[in-house]
Amino acid sequence: MCEQLCYNLHDGTFECTCQRGYTLEPDGYSCTKLNYSKLDSAVLYEKEASFVAVLDEEDAAYGPGSTFRGGEEGFIGPHASPYTSDRDYNQLIDRADILNYDRYKTEHMFGGREGGGEEEETGPEAYLELEEEVEMEEEEEEEEGGGGREGAHTSPGPNLEQKVPSALPDLMATQSLTSLCQVECGGGRCEVEGQSGMPRCLCPLGRGGRYCHTSVQIETARFHGMSWVGFAPLKEAYRDVQLTLEFKPDSPDGVLLVSGENDDLSGDFMAAVLVGSYVEFRWDCGSGSGSVKSPEGVNLGEWNRVTVYRHRWDVWLQLNDGHHIQGRSQGLFSRITFREPLYVGGSNNLTSLGPRLGVRVGLQGCVRRLQVNDHVYRFRKSDPVSEPNLSVDYAALDGFGITECIGDACSEVECQHGGKCVASTQDDRRSNLTFPTTTTTPTPPPFFPPPPPEPVCLCPLGYSGEFCEKQLNLEVPSFNGSSHLVFPALGGSVLSWLELEVVFRPAATDGIILYEGHRSDGTGDFIALTLYQAHVLFTIDLGSGILTLRSIQPIRPGTWHVAKVSRTGRLTHLYVDQQPAVSGLTPGAFTMLSLSHPLYLGGIPPSSSSPHPALTPPHAFMGCVQKLSLNSRPIHLVSGAVSGSNVGSCDHPCTQRPCDNGGICEPHGPSYTCRCPLGFKDEHCQSRIVTQAAIPSFGGRSFLKYSGNDIMKRVSGDKLHLWLRFRSLAPYGLLIWAGEEEMDEASAQADILLPPPGDTLSLMLQDGRLVLRYNLGSGFAQLTYNSSRLDDGQWHTVRIYRYEREARMSVDEGEENIVVSPGDLVQLNLDSALYVGGRMTVGGVHLTPGLTGCLADLTLATDYHLDLITQAVAGQNIDYC
């Protein structure tokens, strides 16, 4: 329908306009050639061109000219009535934005004036911005005279949401020549630092190290004042932009991000900058700039978060959790055209941007997250092979002088065996110690600046040394104030009750021994066992208030201590060594404890969830821990941990490996005992035992293991016949156990206190009574022999018979007791091992006490006699009766 140019307005309508030298006829689609010229001043009075101008909200109306609007609205006459609704007002601004705004900018800002030719037709936006137009014309004339851009006219296409070049922009930085900088930087640039006067290399994106020879992948970017990262121009952001930036500044001034229509920020642009420790967001839609400033200042040296939302003219800004601030840009236009890259941390041409940005230096600090319109940007180039989901639009195109935000000290340090380097100062290492205060006079700041950060390798479990190069024998873990161990969450296993025991030897009077919370911000339910001023504290919150129990007497650093906690509902008891118990009720009405985050021992890693704000003290434990028991179940401190860092080996006798022939050292305070393998005994497992058909003796920490097919097929299936003799000197002890070994490790990772799932069979003494338990997959069945106690040191005979769900048990040829398992399943499915006299779980920790006594004459399926010594595939602490 349009004779020359037609614009799609994105709302189902279109508009007609004419090329340069033509004017739009009143019919809305015809064009007539202009055969006269007029001065710039005539623009103020000539209004035959297509335009829309807003005088004020009450008197907004069309000018004398008219245009044709396709769609349902049809013609808009030259004497249309004023707008009376928000919908009409928005339509009015849309027409001005799309038609006149882009024509004005392309003709006056980019096309220039061809000497002696006809003047362009323009609308009243020239009247609104006459001064800016004159300035732009002067600049363009200077550019043309000096060999500047010619014919840079860009005609707006039908899709005006994004006007980007077909090729990605050249982001190469301008090389600065410094005669004093003679370091070869391998593709980077040598710069002399202003403070130290020392040369250093600024490396291109993807390279690092002292001489840019190392390939690096940046996750959290550190900027150094002259650094920058460039991304593709913003898409679908001409009208609405919502961005979030998390940064840690080291100086009060610098560029956070900037992007716009032109490289010198003439025309449209937006930018977030730091000016005097305040965040400013500046933008210009092409007809007048706007600016908002955060009411609060940033926290230097700490992580800050700025959130900006822009809708057309309006911008809302919030810094951290402060107040929202709102601003509005000037002029008629409300859309921003982005043709230039999105720069973060600076730009490759900051000098000329100072008047627009209010700052001429780049960011000095770190950026760890940038999100624009729900898209998260990455500080590394796109790699379709390793990261197929990382779009090129949100990966870095280029960059210069950025390093990983772990401190420059770590850029040249390589920690071995998976260690991680962090930048630390001497004050950081001493922050875990508490010193007495002798005066209340404030200490004046030091005359000299604090020392620069030093690289420190955080070593994984089992390694130590400056670069994690030494392998450790971790029998008893040691914590140095920056260490921690991570265990699976307690979860629902401690809802109503909790039994906790820790054996430890502190090296300082303050520190967090154990902590677990419910939320990442530290609020909500939590438990904590801490040291404060040499007293043991247990703090608990069930969600309705905090209870803190404090030991009556202080403890002595350098000696072993035992702390026990017993909690049922709101009632909690704290026991420390032989001191009297301390008890209390949690406030409020809540009785359930909900813990969902990992359990930390020795300290809380900085990258994890924050501790509760009321927790005292906030720093980590220094000393040794040799035992952790939860709900009467010992947890192996090394193999039971999910992860850990900087954990050393305590100076305990077990570290000297006193147990020979593969024996396992078990610490008991300052002393130890050895758990000897099958065939050895005595204090250090040095005496060899002749393995023969004899009656084995079990010491409570002993077991024999069998895994032969001839044995397991007689235990599994739908029936079982088992006959044995035993004598016990203790009221508790495991005689027989069979079940899935694989599930122990899996269940320990999921929840260290839940009972193991799957088919199981066990025979044990509980309080001197014989108990048979089995699970065929539908639930446990339990049969207890209550006729008499069997821990009298005498020999007793046990006969067990099971067929499908029903089991019978008799003792000393007495009356049979019967039990039936629940459900419909009838098979006992086992494919692992049979344990006799005890059992061990993952990491060598006993689930339940083993038999203290002797066991003999084990027979399966009425006729299969098991040689307990020679047929065992493994065993520990076995002697003979």
mmCIF file of N, CA, C and O in Angstrom, residues 355-388:
data_model
loop_
_atom_site.group_PDB
_atom_site.id
_atom_site.type_symbol
_atom_site.label_atom_id
_atom_site.label_comp_id
_atom_site.label_asym_id
_atom_site.label_seq_id
_atom_site.Cartn_x
_atom_site.Cartn_y
_atom_site.Cartn_z
ATOM 1 N N PRO A 355 33.039 12.079 29.642
ATOM 2 C CA PRO A 355 31.931 13.030 29.793
ATOM 3 C C PRO A 355 30.570 12.372 29.923
ATOM 4 O O PRO A 355 29.696 12.871 30.623
ATOM 5 N N ARG A 356 30.379 11.241 29.249
ATOM 6 C CA ARG A 356 29.088 10.566 29.321
ATOM 7 C C ARG A 356 28.953 9.722 30.583
ATOM 8 O O ARG A 356 27.879 9.636 31.172
ATOM 9 N N LEU A 357 30.054 9.097 31.016
ATOM 10 C CA LEU A 357 29.998 8.160 32.130
ATOM 11 C C LEU A 357 30.267 8.809 33.482
ATOM 12 O O LEU A 357 29.877 8.267 34.516
ATOM 13 N N GLY A 358 30.972 9.927 33.506
ATOM 14 C CA GLY A 358 31.321 10.540 34.779
ATOM 15 C C GLY A 358 32.512 9.900 35.443
ATOM 16 O O GLY A 358 32.844 10.232 36.582
ATOM 17 N N VAL A 359 33.180 8.967 34.764
ATOM 18 C CA VAL A 359 34.351 8.297 35.312
ATOM 19 C C VAL A 359 35.208 7.851 34.139
ATOM 20 O O VAL A 359 34.688 7.528 33.060
ATOM 21 N N ARG A 360 36.530 7.874 34.319
ATOM 22 C CA ARG A 360 37.453 7.563 33.225
ATOM 23 C C ARG A 360 38.315 6.352 33.504
ATOM 24 O O ARG A 360 39.283 6.102 32.790
ATOM 25 N N VAL A 361 38.011 5.581 34.532
ATOM 26 C CA VAL A 361 38.798 4.401 34.874
ATOM 27 C C VAL A 361 37.882 3.188 34.887
ATOM 28 O O VAL A 361 36.667 3.299 35.093
ATOM 29 N N GLY A 362 38.486 2.038 34.659
ATOM 30 C CA GLY A 362 37.745 0.794 34.717
ATOM 31 C C GLY A 362 37.611 0.291 36.137
ATOM 32 O O GLY A 362 38.178 0.832 37.092
ATOM 33 N N LEU A 363 36.860 -0.777 36.279
ATOM 34 C CA LEU A 363 36.621 -1.380 37.586
ATOM 35 C C LEU A 363 37.900 -2.014 38.116
ATOM 36 O O LEU A 363 38.638 -2.664 37.380
ATOM 37 N N GLN A 364 38.146 -1.807 39.393
ATOM 38 C CA GLN A 364 39.183 -2.540 40.111
ATOM 39 C C GLN A 364 38.471 -3.424 41.132
ATOM 40 O O GLN A 364 37.993 -2.939 42.151
ATOM 41 N N GLY A 365 38.381 -4.689 40.832
ATOM 42 C CA GLY A 365 37.648 -5.622 41.690
ATOM 43 C C GLY A 365 37.170 -6.804 40.876
ATOM 44 O O GLY A 365 37.706 -7.117 39.812
ATOM 45 N N CYS A 366 36.150 -7.473 41.386
ATOM 46 C CA CYS A 366 35.696 -8.733 40.819
ATOM 47 C C CYS A 366 34.225 -8.662 40.431
ATOM 48 O O CYS A 366 33.451 -7.916 41.032
ATOM 49 N N VAL A 367 33.865 -9.449 39.446
ATOM 50 C CA VAL A 367 32.469 -9.651 39.036
ATOM 51 C C VAL A 367 32.242 -11.149 38.960
ATOM 52 O O VAL A 367 32.987 -11.860 38.277
ATOM 53 N N ARG A 368 31.233 -11.622 39.665
ATOM 54 C CA ARG A 368 30.984 -13.060 39.669
ATOM 55 C C ARG A 368 29.677 -13.454 38.994
ATOM 56 O O ARG A 368 29.452 -14.625 38.718
ATOM 57 N N ARG A 369 28.787 -12.489 38.723
ATOM 58 C CA ARG A 369 27.531 -12.842 38.059
ATOM 59 C C ARG A 369 26.998 -11.640 37.300
ATOM 60 O O ARG A 369 26.931 -10.538 37.830
ATOM 61 N N LEU A 370 26.637 -11.883 36.056
ATOM 62 C CA LEU A 370 25.959 -10.886 35.231
ATOM 63 C C LEU A 370 24.789 -11.570 34.553
ATOM 64 O O LEU A 370 24.974 -12.555 33.833
ATOM 65 N N GLN A 371 23.595 -11.049 34.803
ATOM 66 C CA GLN A 371 22.386 -11.604 34.210
ATOM 67 C C GLN A 371 21.579 -10.465 33.597
ATOM 68 O O GLN A 371 21.255 -9.494 34.268
ATOM 69 N N VAL A 372 21.282 -10.599 32.307
ATOM 70 C CA VAL A 372 20.503 -9.597 31.584
ATOM 71 C C VAL A 372 19.319 -10.288 30.938
ATOM 72 O O VAL A 372 19.498 -11.217 30.133
ATOM 73 N N ASN A 373 18.120 -9.846 31.304
ATOM 74 C CA ASN A 373 16.890 -10.415 30.743
ATOM 75 C C ASN A 373 16.888 -11.938 30.801
ATOM 76 O O ASN A 373 16.686 -12.638 29.796
ATOM 77 N N ASP A 374 17.180 -12.474 32.006
ATOM 78 C CA ASP A 374 17.138 -13.910 32.288
ATOM 79 C C ASP A 374 18.262 -14.698 31.622
ATOM 80 O O ASP A 374 18.259 -15.932 31.663
ATOM 81 N N HIS A 375 19.232 -14.020 30.999
ATOM 82 C CA HIS A 375 20.360 -14.702 30.389
ATOM 83 C C HIS A 375 21.604 -14.455 31.231
ATOM 84 O O HIS A 375 21.955 -13.302 31.509
ATOM 85 N N VAL A 376 22.286 -15.526 31.640
ATOM 86 C CA VAL A 376 23.500 -15.431 32.448
ATOM 87 C C VAL A 376 24.706 -15.432 31.520
ATOM 88 O O VAL A 376 24.846 -16.311 30.655
ATOM 89 N N TYR A 377 25.567 -14.450 31.665
ATOM 90 C CA TYR A 377 26.755 -14.300 30.824
ATOM 91 C C TYR A 377 27.949 -14.993 31.476
ATOM 92 O O TYR A 377 28.080 -15.014 32.711
ATOM 93 N N ARG A 378 28.816 -15.556 30.630
ATOM 94 C CA ARG A 378 30.010 -16.271 31.099
ATOM 95 C C ARG A 378 31.258 -15.538 30.632
ATOM 96 O O ARG A 378 31.317 -15.046 29.502
ATOM 97 N N PHE A 379 32.272 -15.514 31.487
ATOM 98 C CA PHE A 379 33.509 -14.784 31.181
ATOM 99 C C PHE A 379 34.503 -15.690 30.461
ATOM 100 O O PHE A 379 35.675 -15.758 30.811
ATOM 101 N N ARG A 380 34.032 -16.384 29.453
ATOM 102 C CA ARG A 380 34.893 -17.214 28.635
ATOM 103 C C ARG A 380 34.259 -17.332 27.255
ATOM 104 O O ARG A 380 33.063 -17.123 27.078
ATOM 105 N N LYS A 381 35.083 -17.669 26.277
ATOM 106 C CA LYS A 381 34.614 -17.762 24.913
ATOM 107 C C LYS A 381 33.785 -19.021 24.711
ATOM 108 O O LYS A 381 33.925 -20.004 25.434
ATOM 109 N N SER A 382 32.930 -18.973 23.712
ATOM 110 C CA SER A 382 32.063 -20.103 23.419
ATOM 111 C C SER A 382 32.883 -21.264 22.871
ATOM 112 O O SER A 382 33.777 -21.084 22.040
ATOM 113 N N ASP A 383 32.575 -22.465 23.365
ATOM 114 C CA ASP A 383 33.223 -23.687 22.894
ATOM 115 C C ASP A 383 32.133 -24.727 22.655
ATOM 116 O O ASP A 383 31.668 -25.367 23.591
ATOM 117 N N PRO A 384 31.685 -24.889 21.418
ATOM 118 C CA PRO A 384 30.569 -25.819 21.161
ATOM 119 C C PRO A 384 30.864 -27.253 21.558
ATOM 120 O O PRO A 384 29.941 -28.021 21.787
ATOM 121 N N VAL A 385 32.145 -27.624 21.656
ATOM 122 C CA VAL A 385 32.479 -29.011 21.991
ATOM 123 C C VAL A 385 32.297 -29.255 23.486
ATOM 124 O O VAL A 385 31.603 -30.186 23.902
ATOM 125 N N SER A 386 32.942 -28.413 24.303
ATOM 126 C CA SER A 386 32.883 -28.638 25.751
ATOM 127 C C SER A 386 31.624 -28.074 26.387
ATOM 128 O O SER A 386 31.161 -28.581 27.397
ATOM 129 N N GLU A 387 31.080 -27.002 25.813
ATOM 130 C CA GLU A 387 29.883 -26.374 26.369
ATOM 131 C C GLU A 387 28.886 -26.098 25.239
ATOM 132 O O GLU A 387 28.737 -24.966 24.782
ATOM 133 N N PRO A 388 28.192 -27.125 24.778
ATOM 134 C CA PRO A 388 27.275 -26.912 23.654
ATOM 135 C C PRO A 388 26.086 -26.030 24.003
ATOM 136 O O PRO A 388 25.461 -25.470 23.110
#
